[in-house]
Coordinates of N, CA and C in Angstrom, one line a residue:
M1 N 147.1 -136.8 45.9 CA 145.8 -136.8 45.2 C 144.6 -137.0 46.2
T2 N 144.8 -137.9 47.0 CA 143.6 -138.1 48.0 C 143.4 -136.9 48.8
A3 N 144.5 -136.3 49.3 CA 144.3 -135.0 50.0 C 143.7 -134.1 49.3
A4 N 143.9 -133.9 48.1 CA 143.3 -132.8 47.3 C 142.0 -133.1 47.2
L5 N 141.5 -134.3 47.0 CA 140.0 -134.7 46.8 C 139.3 -134.3 48.1
L6 N 140.0 -134.7 49.1 CA 139.3 -134.5 50.5 C 139.1 -133.1 50.8
A7 N 140.2 -132.3 50.5 CA 140.1 -130.7 50.6 C 139.0 -130.1 49.9
F8 N 138.9 -130.7 48.5 CA 137.8 -130.1 47.7 C 136.6 -130.5 48.0
A9 N 136.3 -131.8 48.6 CA 135.1 -132.2 49.1 C 134.7 -131.3 50.2
L10 N 135.5 -131.0 51.2 CA 135.0 -130.1 52.4 C 134.7 -128.8 51.8
A11 N 135.6 -128.2 51.0 CA 135.3 -126.8 50.6 C 134.0 -126.7 49.7
A12 N 133.9 -127.7 49.0 CA 132.6 -127.8 48.1 C 131.4 -127.9 49.0
T13 N 131.5 -128.7 50.0 CA 130.2 -128.9 51.0 C 129.9 -127.5 51.6
V14 N 131.0 -126.7 51.9 CA 130.7 -125.5 52.8 C 130.0 -124.5 51.7
L15 N 130.6 -124.5 50.4 CA 129.9 -123.6 49.3 C 128.7 -124.1 49.1
I16 N 128.4 -125.3 49.0 CA 126.9 -125.7 48.5 C 125.9 -125.4 49.6
L17 N 126.3 -125.4 50.9 CA 125.3 -125.3 52.0 C 125.0 -123.9 52.1
A18 N 125.9 -123.0 51.5 CA 125.7 -121.5 51.7 C 124.4 -121.2 51.0
P19 N 123.5 -120.5 51.5 CA 122.2 -120.0 51.0 C 122.4 -119.3 49.7
G20 N 121.7 -119.6 48.6 CA 121.7 -119.0 47.4 C 120.4 -119.2 46.6
P21 N 120.4 -118.5 45.3 CA 119.1 -118.5 44.6 C 118.7 -120.0 44.1
D22 N 119.7 -120.9 43.9 CA 119.4 -122.3 43.5 C 118.5 -123.0 44.5
S23 N 119.1 -123.0 45.9 CA 118.4 -123.6 46.8 C 117.1 -123.0 47.1
L24 N 117.0 -121.6 46.9 CA 115.8 -120.9 47.2 C 114.7 -121.4 46.2
L25 N 115.0 -121.4 45.0 CA 114.1 -121.8 43.9 C 113.5 -123.2 44.0
V26 N 114.5 -124.1 44.5 CA 114.0 -125.5 44.8 C 113.0 -125.6 46.0
M27 N 113.4 -124.7 46.9 CA 112.3 -124.6 48.1 C 111.0 -124.1 47.5
R28 N 111.0 -123.0 46.7 CA 109.8 -122.3 46.2 C 109.1 -123.2 45.5
N29 N 109.7 -123.8 44.5 CA 108.9 -124.8 43.6 C 108.4 -126.0 44.3
T30 N 109.1 -126.5 45.2 CA 108.6 -127.6 46.1 C 107.4 -127.3 46.8
L31 N 107.3 -126.1 47.4 CA 106.2 -125.8 48.0 C 105.0 -125.4 47.2
R32 N 105.2 -125.0 45.9 CA 104.2 -124.8 44.9 C 103.7 -126.2 44.3
G33 N 104.7 -126.9 43.9 CA 104.2 -128.0 43.2 C 104.6 -129.5 43.7
G34 N 105.1 -129.5 44.9 CA 105.3 -130.9 45.5 C 106.9 -131.2 45.2
R35 N 107.2 -132.4 45.8 CA 108.5 -132.8 45.7 C 109.1 -133.0 44.2
R36 N 108.3 -133.5 43.4 CA 108.7 -133.6 42.0 C 109.2 -132.5 41.3
A37 N 108.4 -131.3 41.7 CA 108.7 -130.0 41.0 C 110.0 -129.5 41.7
G38 N 110.3 -129.7 43.0 CA 111.6 -129.4 43.5 C 112.7 -130.1 42.9
W39 N 112.5 -131.5 42.7 CA 113.6 -132.3 42.0 C 113.8 -131.9 40.5
I40 N 112.8 -131.5 39.9 CA 112.9 -131.1 38.5 C 113.7 -129.8 38.6
T41 N 113.4 -128.8 39.4 CA 114.2 -127.7 39.4 C 115.6 -127.8 39.7
A42 N 115.9 -128.8 40.6 CA 117.2 -129.2 40.9 C 117.8 -129.8 39.8
G43 N 117.2 -130.5 38.9 CA 117.8 -131.0 37.6 C 118.1 -130.0 36.6
G44 N 117.3 -128.9 36.7 CA 117.7 -127.8 35.8 C 119.1 -127.1 36.4
T45 N 119.2 -127.0 37.8 CA 120.3 -126.4 38.3 C 121.7 -127.2 37.9
L46 N 121.5 -128.6 38.2 CA 122.5 -129.4 37.8 C 123.0 -129.3 36.2
S47 N 122.0 -129.2 35.4 CA 122.2 -129.1 34.0 C 123.2 -127.9 33.8
G48 N 122.7 -126.7 34.4 CA 123.5 -125.6 34.4 C 124.9 -125.6 35.0
L49 N 125.1 -126.4 35.9 CA 126.5 -126.6 36.5 C 127.2 -127.5 35.5
L50 N 126.7 -128.5 34.9 CA 127.3 -129.1 34.0 C 127.9 -128.4 32.7
I51 N 127.1 -127.6 32.3 CA 127.5 -126.7 31.2 C 128.8 -125.9 31.7
W52 N 128.5 -125.4 32.9 CA 129.7 -124.5 33.5 C 131.0 -125.2 33.5
V53 N 130.8 -126.5 34.0 CA 132.0 -127.4 34.3 C 132.8 -127.6 32.9
M54 N 131.8 -128.0 31.9 CA 132.5 -128.3 30.7 C 133.1 -127.1 30.1
A55 N 132.5 -125.9 30.3 CA 133.1 -124.8 29.7 C 134.2 -124.5 30.4
A56 N 134.4 -124.7 31.7 CA 135.7 -124.5 32.3 C 136.8 -125.3 32.0
V57 N 136.5 -126.7 31.7 CA 137.4 -127.7 31.3 C 137.9 -127.2 30.0
L58 N 137.0 -126.8 29.0 CA 137.5 -126.5 27.7 C 138.0 -125.0 27.6
G59 N 138.1 -124.3 28.7 CA 138.8 -123.1 28.7 C 137.8 -121.9 28.4
L60 N 136.5 -122.2 28.2 CA 135.6 -120.9 27.7 C 135.3 -120.1 28.7
S61 N 135.2 -120.7 30.0 CA 134.8 -119.9 31.2 C 135.8 -118.7 31.4
E62 N 137.1 -119.0 30.9 CA 138.2 -118.0 31.1 C 137.8 -116.7 30.3
L63 N 136.9 -116.8 29.4 CA 136.6 -115.7 28.5 C 135.8 -114.6 29.5
L64 N 135.1 -115.2 30.4 CA 134.5 -114.3 31.4 C 135.4 -113.4 32.2
R65 N 136.6 -113.9 32.4 CA 137.5 -113.1 33.2 C 138.2 -112.1 32.3
V66 N 138.3 -112.2 31.2 CA 138.9 -111.3 30.3 C 137.9 -110.5 29.5
S67 N 136.8 -110.8 29.3 CA 135.7 -110.0 28.6 C 134.8 -109.3 29.6
R68 N 134.9 -108.0 29.6 CA 134.1 -107.3 30.5 C 132.6 -107.4 30.0
A69 N 132.4 -107.3 28.6 CA 131.2 -107.2 28.0 C 130.5 -108.4 28.3
G70 N 131.1 -109.6 28.0 CA 130.3 -110.9 28.1 C 130.1 -111.2 29.6
F71 N 130.8 -110.7 30.6 CA 130.5 -110.8 31.9 C 129.4 -110.1 32.3
D72 N 129.3 -108.7 31.9 CA 128.2 -107.8 32.2 C 126.9 -108.3 31.5
I73 N 126.9 -108.8 30.3 CA 125.6 -109.3 29.6 C 125.1 -110.4 30.4
L74 N 125.8 -111.4 30.9 CA 125.4 -112.4 31.7 C 125.1 -112.0 33.1
R75 N 125.7 -111.0 33.6 CA 125.3 -110.4 35.0 C 124.0 -109.8 35.0
F76 N 123.8 -108.9 33.9 CA 122.6 -108.2 33.8 C 121.3 -109.1 33.6
A77 N 121.6 -110.1 32.6 CA 120.5 -111.1 32.4 C 120.1 -111.9 33.5
G78 N 120.9 -112.4 34.3 CA 120.8 -113.1 35.6 C 120.1 -112.2 36.5
A79 N 120.5 -111.0 36.7 CA 119.9 -110.0 37.6 C 118.4 -109.9 37.4
A80 N 118.3 -109.6 36.1 CA 116.9 -109.3 35.5 C 116.0 -110.6 35.8
Y81 N 116.5 -111.7 35.6 CA 115.7 -113.1 35.6 C 115.4 -113.3 37.2
L82 N 116.3 -113.0 38.1 CA 116.1 -113.2 39.5 C 115.1 -112.4 40.0
I83 N 115.1 -110.9 39.6 CA 114.3 -109.9 39.9 C 112.9 -110.3 39.5
W84 N 112.7 -110.8 38.3 CA 111.5 -111.1 37.6 C 110.8 -112.2 38.5
L85 N 111.6 -113.3 38.8 CA 111.1 -114.3 39.5 C 110.6 -113.9 40.9
G86 N 111.4 -112.9 41.6 CA 111.0 -112.3 42.9 C 109.7 -111.6 42.8
V87 N 109.5 -110.8 41.7 CA 108.4 -110.0 41.4 C 107.1 -110.9 41.4
T88 N 107.4 -112.0 40.5 CA 106.3 -112.9 40.5 C 105.7 -113.5 41.7
S89 N 106.7 -113.8 42.6 CA 106.3 -114.5 43.9 C 105.7 -113.3 44.8
L90 N 106.0 -112.1 44.6 CA 105.4 -111.1 45.3 C 104.0 -110.8 44.9
G91 N 103.8 -111.1 43.6 CA 102.5 -110.8 43.0 C 101.5 -111.9 43.1
L92 N 101.9 -113.0 43.7 CA 100.9 -114.3 43.9 C 99.6 -113.8 44.7
R93 N 98.6 -114.2 44.3 CA 97.3 -114.1 45.0 C 96.9 -115.4 45.8
R94 N 95.8 -115.4 46.5 CA 95.3 -116.5 47.1 C 94.8 -117.5 46.2
R95 N 95.7 -118.5 46.1 CA 95.3 -119.6 45.1 C 96.0 -120.9 45.6
K96 N 95.5 -122.0 45.0 CA 96.2 -123.3 45.4 C 97.6 -123.4 44.7
P97 N 98.5 -124.1 45.4 CA 99.8 -124.4 44.8 C 99.6 -125.1 43.4
A98 N 100.6 -124.9 42.4 CA 100.6 -125.5 41.2 C 100.4 -126.9 41.5
G99 N 99.6 -127.7 40.6 CA 99.3 -129.1 40.6 C 98.4 -129.5 41.5
R100 N 97.7 -128.6 42.3 CA 96.6 -128.9 43.1 C 95.2 -128.5 42.6
P101 N 94.4 -129.3 42.4 CA 93.2 -128.7 41.9 C 92.3 -128.3 43.1
A102 N 91.2 -127.4 42.8 CA 90.4 -127.1 44.2 C 89.6 -128.2 44.5
G103 N 89.4 -128.5 45.8 CA 88.6 -129.6 46.1 C 89.3 -130.1 47.4
P104 N 89.1 -131.4 47.7 CA 89.4 -131.9 49.0 C 91.0 -131.8 49.3
P105 N 91.3 -131.6 50.5 CA 92.7 -131.6 50.9 C 93.5 -132.7 50.6
A106 N 94.9 -132.5 50.5 CA 95.7 -133.7 50.0 C 95.9 -134.6 51.3
P107 N 96.3 -135.8 51.1 CA 96.5 -136.7 52.2 C 97.7 -136.3 52.9
P108 N 98.0 -136.9 54.2 CA 99.1 -136.4 55.0 C 100.4 -136.6 54.4
G109 N 100.4 -137.6 53.4 CA 101.8 -138.1 52.9 C 102.3 -137.0 51.9
G110 N 101.7 -135.8 51.8 CA 102.3 -134.8 50.8 C 101.8 -134.7 49.5
A111 N 102.4 -133.8 48.7 CA 102.0 -133.4 47.4 C 102.1 -134.6 46.3
D112 N 103.0 -135.5 46.8 CA 103.4 -136.5 45.7 C 102.8 -137.9 46.0
E113 N 101.8 -137.9 46.8 CA 101.2 -139.2 47.3 C 100.6 -139.8 45.9
P114 N 100.9 -141.1 45.8 CA 100.3 -141.8 44.5 C 99.0 -141.8 44.4
A115 N 98.4 -142.0 43.2 CA 97.1 -142.2 43.0 C 96.6 -143.4 43.7
G116 N 95.3 -143.4 44.1 CA 94.8 -144.6 44.8 C 95.1 -144.6 46.4
R117 N 95.9 -143.6 47.0 CA 96.1 -143.6 48.3 C 95.5 -142.4 49.0
N118 N 94.7 -141.7 48.2 CA 94.0 -140.6 48.8 C 92.6 -140.8 49.0
P119 N 92.2 -141.1 50.2 CA 90.9 -141.5 50.4 C 89.8 -140.4 50.3
A120 N 90.2 -139.2 50.1 CA 89.2 -138.2 49.9 C 88.8 -138.0 48.4
G121 N 89.5 -138.6 47.5 CA 89.2 -138.4 46.1 C 90.3 -138.8 45.2
P122 N 90.2 -138.6 43.9 CA 91.3 -138.9 43.0 C 92.6 -138.1 43.1
A123 N 93.6 -138.4 42.9 CA 94.9 -137.8 43.2 C 95.0 -136.8 42.1
S124 N 95.7 -135.6 42.3 CA 95.9 -134.7 41.3 C 96.9 -135.2 40.1
A125 N 96.4 -134.7 38.9 CA 97.3 -135.2 37.8 C 98.7 -134.6 37.7
G126 N 98.9 -133.4 38.6 CA 100.1 -132.7 38.4 C 100.1 -131.7 37.4
P127 N 101.1 -131.0 37.5 CA 101.4 -129.8 36.4 C 101.5 -130.5 35.1
T128 N 101.3 -129.6 34.1 CA 101.3 -130.0 32.6 C 102.7 -130.2 32.5
T129 N 102.9 -130.5 31.0 CA 104.2 -130.8 30.7 C 105.0 -129.4 30.5
A130 N 104.2 -128.3 30.3 CA 104.9 -127.0 30.3 C 104.9 -126.5 31.7
G131 N 104.2 -127.0 32.7 CA 104.6 -126.5 34.0 C 105.8 -127.3 34.6
W132 N 106.2 -128.6 34.1 CA 107.3 -129.1 34.5 C 108.5 -128.4 33.7
A133 N 108.4 -128.1 32.4 CA 109.4 -127.3 31.8 C 109.7 -126.0 32.2
R134 N 108.9 -125.3 32.9 CA 108.9 -124.1 33.5 C 109.8 -124.3 34.7
V135 N 109.6 -125.2 35.7 CA 110.3 -125.3 36.8 C 111.6 -125.7 36.5
Y136 N 111.9 -126.6 35.5 CA 113.1 -127.0 35.0 C 113.9 -125.7 34.6
L137 N 113.4 -124.7 33.7 CA 114.0 -123.7 33.3 C 114.4 -122.7 34.4
N138 N 113.6 -122.6 35.6 CA 113.8 -121.9 36.7 C 115.3 -122.2 37.2
G139 N 115.6 -123.4 37.5 CA 116.9 -123.9 37.8 C 117.9 -123.7 36.8
L140 N 117.6 -124.1 35.6 CA 118.7 -123.9 34.5 C 119.1 -122.6 34.3
L141 N 118.2 -121.6 34.0 CA 118.5 -120.2 33.7 C 119.0 -119.5 34.8
S142 N 118.5 -119.7 36.0 CA 119.2 -118.9 37.2 C 120.6 -119.3 37.4
N143 N 121.0 -120.6 37.1 CA 122.3 -121.0 37.2 C 123.2 -120.5 35.8
L144 N 122.8 -120.7 34.7 CA 123.5 -120.2 33.6 C 123.7 -118.7 33.5
F145 N 122.7 -118.0 34.0 CA 122.7 -116.5 33.9 C 123.7 -115.9 35.0
N146 N 124.2 -116.7 35.8 CA 125.1 -116.2 37.0 C 126.7 -116.3 36.6
P147 N 127.2 -115.4 36.1 CA 128.7 -115.3 35.6 C 129.7 -115.7 36.8
K148 N 129.1 -115.5 38.0 CA 130.0 -115.7 39.1 C 130.3 -117.3 39.2
I149 N 129.5 -118.1 38.7 CA 129.6 -119.7 38.7 C 130.7 -119.9 37.8
G150 N 130.7 -119.4 36.5 CA 131.8 -119.6 35.7 C 133.1 -119.3 36.2
V151 N 133.2 -118.0 36.6 CA 134.5 -117.6 37.2 C 134.8 -118.4 38.4
F152 N 133.8 -118.7 39.1 CA 134.2 -119.8 40.4 C 135.0 -121.0 39.8
F153 N 134.4 -121.6 38.9 CA 135.1 -122.9 38.3 C 136.5 -122.7 37.8
V154 N 136.7 -121.4 37.1 CA 138.0 -121.2 36.6 C 139.0 -120.9 37.8
A155 N 138.5 -120.2 38.7 CA 139.4 -119.8 39.9 C 139.6 -120.8 41.0
F156 N 138.4 -121.6 41.1 CA 138.3 -122.4 42.2 C 139.0 -123.8 42.0
L157 N 138.6 -124.6 40.9 CA 139.2 -125.9 40.7 C 140.7 -126.0 40.6
P158 N 141.4 -125.0 39.8 CA 142.9 -125.2 39.6 C 143.5 -125.3 41.0
G159 N 143.1 -124.7 42.0 CA 143.8 -124.7 43.3 C 143.8 -126.0 44.0
F160 N 142.9 -127.0 43.5 CA 143.0 -128.4 44.1 C 143.7 -129.3 43.0
I161 N 144.4 -129.0 42.1 CA 144.9 -129.9 41.1 C 146.3 -130.0 41.6
P162 N 146.8 -131.3 41.9 CA 148.1 -131.6 42.3 C 149.0 -131.5 41.3
A163 N 150.3 -131.1 41.4 CA 151.3 -131.1 40.4 C 151.5 -132.3 39.7
G164 N 151.7 -132.3 38.5 CA 151.9 -133.6 37.6 C 150.8 -134.4 37.2
V165 N 149.4 -133.7 37.7 CA 148.2 -134.3 37.2 C 147.6 -133.7 36.1
P166 N 147.1 -134.4 35.0 CA 146.5 -133.8 33.8 C 145.4 -132.7 34.4
A167 N 145.6 -131.6 34.0 CA 144.6 -130.6 34.6 C 143.3 -130.5 34.1
A168 N 143.2 -130.9 32.9 CA 141.7 -131.0 32.2 C 140.8 -132.1 32.7
Q169 N 141.4 -133.3 32.9 CA 140.8 -134.4 33.4 C 140.6 -134.3 34.9
F170 N 141.4 -133.8 35.7 CA 141.2 -133.6 37.1 C 140.2 -132.5 37.4
S171 N 140.1 -131.6 36.5 CA 139.2 -130.5 36.7 C 137.7 -131.0 36.5
L172 N 137.8 -131.9 35.4 CA 136.4 -132.6 35.0 C 135.9 -133.3 36.2
A173 N 136.8 -134.1 36.8 CA 136.5 -135.0 37.9 C 136.0 -134.2 39.2
L174 N 136.7 -133.1 39.4 CA 136.2 -132.2 40.6 C 134.9 -131.5 40.2
G175 N 134.7 -131.1 39.1 CA 133.4 -130.6 38.6 C 132.3 -131.5 38.7
L176 N 132.6 -132.7 38.4 CA 131.4 -133.7 38.5 C 131.2 -134.1 39.9
W177 N 132.2 -134.2 40.8 CA 132.0 -134.4 42.2 C 131.2 -133.1 42.7
F178 N 131.5 -132.0 42.4 CA 130.6 -130.8 42.8 C 129.2 -130.9 42.4
I179 N 129.0 -131.3 41.1 CA 127.5 -131.5 40.7 C 126.9 -132.6 41.5
A180 N 127.6 -133.8 41.8 CA 127.0 -134.8 42.6 C 126.7 -134.4 44.1
E181 N 127.5 -133.5 44.7 CA 127.1 -133.1 46.0 C 126.0 -132.1 46.0
T182 N 126.1 -131.3 45.1 CA 125.0 -130.3 44.9 C 123.7 -131.1 44.5
G183 N 123.7 -132.0 43.7 CA 122.4 -132.8 43.5 C 121.9 -133.6 44.7
A184 N 122.8 -134.1 45.4 CA 122.4 -134.8 46.7 C 121.8 -133.8 47.7
Y185 N 122.4 -132.6 47.8 CA 121.9 -131.5 48.8 C 120.5 -131.1 48.3
L186 N 120.3 -130.7 47.1 CA 119.1 -130.2 46.6 C 118.0 -131.2 46.7
A187 N 118.2 -132.5 46.4 CA 117.2 -133.6 46.4 C 116.7 -133.7 47.9
I188 N 117.7 -133.7 48.8 CA 117.3 -133.9 50.2 C 116.5 -132.6 50.7
L189 N 116.9 -131.5 50.2 CA 116.2 -130.2 50.5 C 114.8 -130.2 50.0
A190 N 114.6 -130.7 48.8 CA 113.2 -130.8 48.3 C 112.4 -131.9 49.2
W191 N 113.1 -133.1 49.4 CA 112.3 -134.1 50.2 C 112.0 -133.5 51.4
L192 N 112.7 -132.7 52.1 CA 112.4 -132.3 53.5 C 111.3 -131.3 53.4
V193 N 111.4 -130.4 52.5 CA 110.3 -129.5 52.5 C 109.1 -130.1 52.2
A194 N 108.8 -131.1 51.3 CA 107.7 -131.8 51.0 C 107.2 -132.7 52.1
R195 N 108.2 -133.3 52.8 CA 107.7 -134.3 53.7 C 107.8 -133.9 55.2
G196 N 108.8 -133.1 55.5 CA 109.1 -132.9 56.8 C 108.5 -131.6 57.5
V197 N 108.1 -130.7 56.8 CA 107.4 -129.4 57.2 C 106.1 -129.2 56.7
G198 N 105.1 -130.1 56.8 CA 103.8 -129.9 56.1 C 103.0 -128.7 56.6
W199 N 103.4 -128.1 57.8 CA 102.8 -126.8 58.1 C 103.1 -125.6 57.0
L200 N 104.1 -125.8 56.4 CA 104.4 -124.8 55.4 C 103.4 -124.7 54.5
R201 N 102.7 -125.8 54.3 CA 101.5 -125.8 53.1 C 100.2 -125.1 53.7
R202 N 100.2 -124.7 54.8 CA 99.0 -123.7 55.1 C 98.9 -122.5 54.4
P203 N 97.8 -122.2 53.8 CA 97.7 -121.1 52.9 C 98.4 -119.8 53.4
A204 N 98.1 -119.4 54.8 CA 98.7 -118.2 55.3 C 100.1 -118.4 55.4
V205 N 100.7 -119.5 55.7 CA 102.2 -119.6 55.9 C 102.8 -119.5 54.4
Q206 N 102.0 -120.2 53.4 CA 102.7 -120.3 52.1 C 102.7 -119.1 51.4
R207 N 101.7 -118.1 51.8 CA 101.6 -116.8 51.1 C 102.9 -116.0 51.7
G208 N 103.1 -116.1 53.1 CA 104.1 -115.5 53.7 C 105.5 -115.9 53.2
M209 N 105.6 -117.2 53.0 CA 106.9 -117.9 52.4 C 107.1 -117.3 50.9
E210 N 106.1 -117.1 50.1 CA 106.2 -116.6 48.8 C 106.7 -115.2 48.9
R211 N 106.1 -114.4 49.9 CA 106.6 -113.0 49.8 C 108.0 -112.9 50.4
V212 N 108.5 -113.7 51.3 CA 109.8 -113.7 51.8 C 110.8 -114.1 50.6
T213 N 110.3 -115.2 50.0 CA 111.3 -115.7 48.8 C 111.1 -114.6 47.7
G214 N 110.1 -113.9 47.5 CA 110.1 -112.8 46.5 C 111.2 -111.8 46.8
V215 N 111.2 -111.3 48.1 CA 112.2 -110.3 48.5 C 113.6 -110.8 48.4
V216 N 113.8 -112.0 48.8 CA 115.2 -112.6 48.8 C 115.7 -112.8 47.4
L217 N 114.7 -113.2 46.5 CA 115.2 -113.3 45.0 C 115.5 -112.0 44.4
I218 N 114.7 -111.0 44.7 CA 114.9 -109.6 44.2 C 116.3 -109.2 44.8
G219 N 116.5 -109.4 46.1 CA 117.7 -109.1 46.8 C 119.0 -109.8 46.1
F220 N 118.7 -111.2 45.8 CA 120.0 -111.6 45.0 C 120.1 -111.1 43.6
G221 N 119.0 -110.6 42.9 CA 119.2 -109.9 41.7 C 119.8 -108.7 41.7
V222 N 119.5 -107.8 42.8 CA 120.2 -106.5 42.8 C 121.6 -106.7 43.2
R223 N 121.9 -107.8 44.0 CA 123.4 -107.8 44.4 C 124.0 -108.3 43.2
L224 N 123.6 -109.3 42.3 CA 124.2 -109.6 41.0 C 124.3 -108.3 40.1
A225 N 123.3 -107.7 40.1 CA 123.5 -106.4 39.1 C 124.5 -105.4 39.6
T226 N 124.7 -105.4 40.7 CA 125.8 -104.4 41.2 C 127.2 -105.0 41.4
L227 N 127.2 -106.3 41.2 CA 128.5 -107.1 41.2 C 129.8 -106.3 40.6
T228 N 130.7 -106.1 41.2 CA 131.9 -105.6 40.6 C 133.0 -106.7 40.5
R229 N 133.8 -106.8 39.4 CA 134.9 -107.6 39.2 C 136.0 -107.3 40.0

């Protein structure tokens, strides 16, 4: 059992580190709204993964392998959502990132500097509740609308279940491990973007990053739309 867990942890790490729309959205929303926005986006992604894991444990994800209509509905919905996110990124105009009012520049500590530590003036109140809900939904919907994730859990998890071990319980444990690894990676990614590469917040660089992000998201959407089973 230990060998199976180690093998799964290694395989999961490789898969999580591969570039995808989830990590791209975390980076984009961190650049727009700061570290907290990235973490909330990551929370949406993890919520989607938890739903997929539970569906796989209950056998519901198996329906995606036998139902062409269900697979296609999710596939086209996911493709449309990713393309829409990409188009909105390409359509951005010269403006301040979400959560930043026009006025004095932010302190060197980043977008999430606490109130009272900004010598230039009062700290930003941050995005509204609707803004936080939007970035959460970015992560949740991009994950849930990707049928490859459901099929992945159905096809991937059983290969690491040792003989004689209850399949449902072990699949749940592996799924939760995958979520934990993904959460750690996305949290670190958001922290690095917010704290370690401040030059990305320069207006010209950020506009360029938004355009690149938009093109890549559209590419992910087109690839998902043309996915064959």
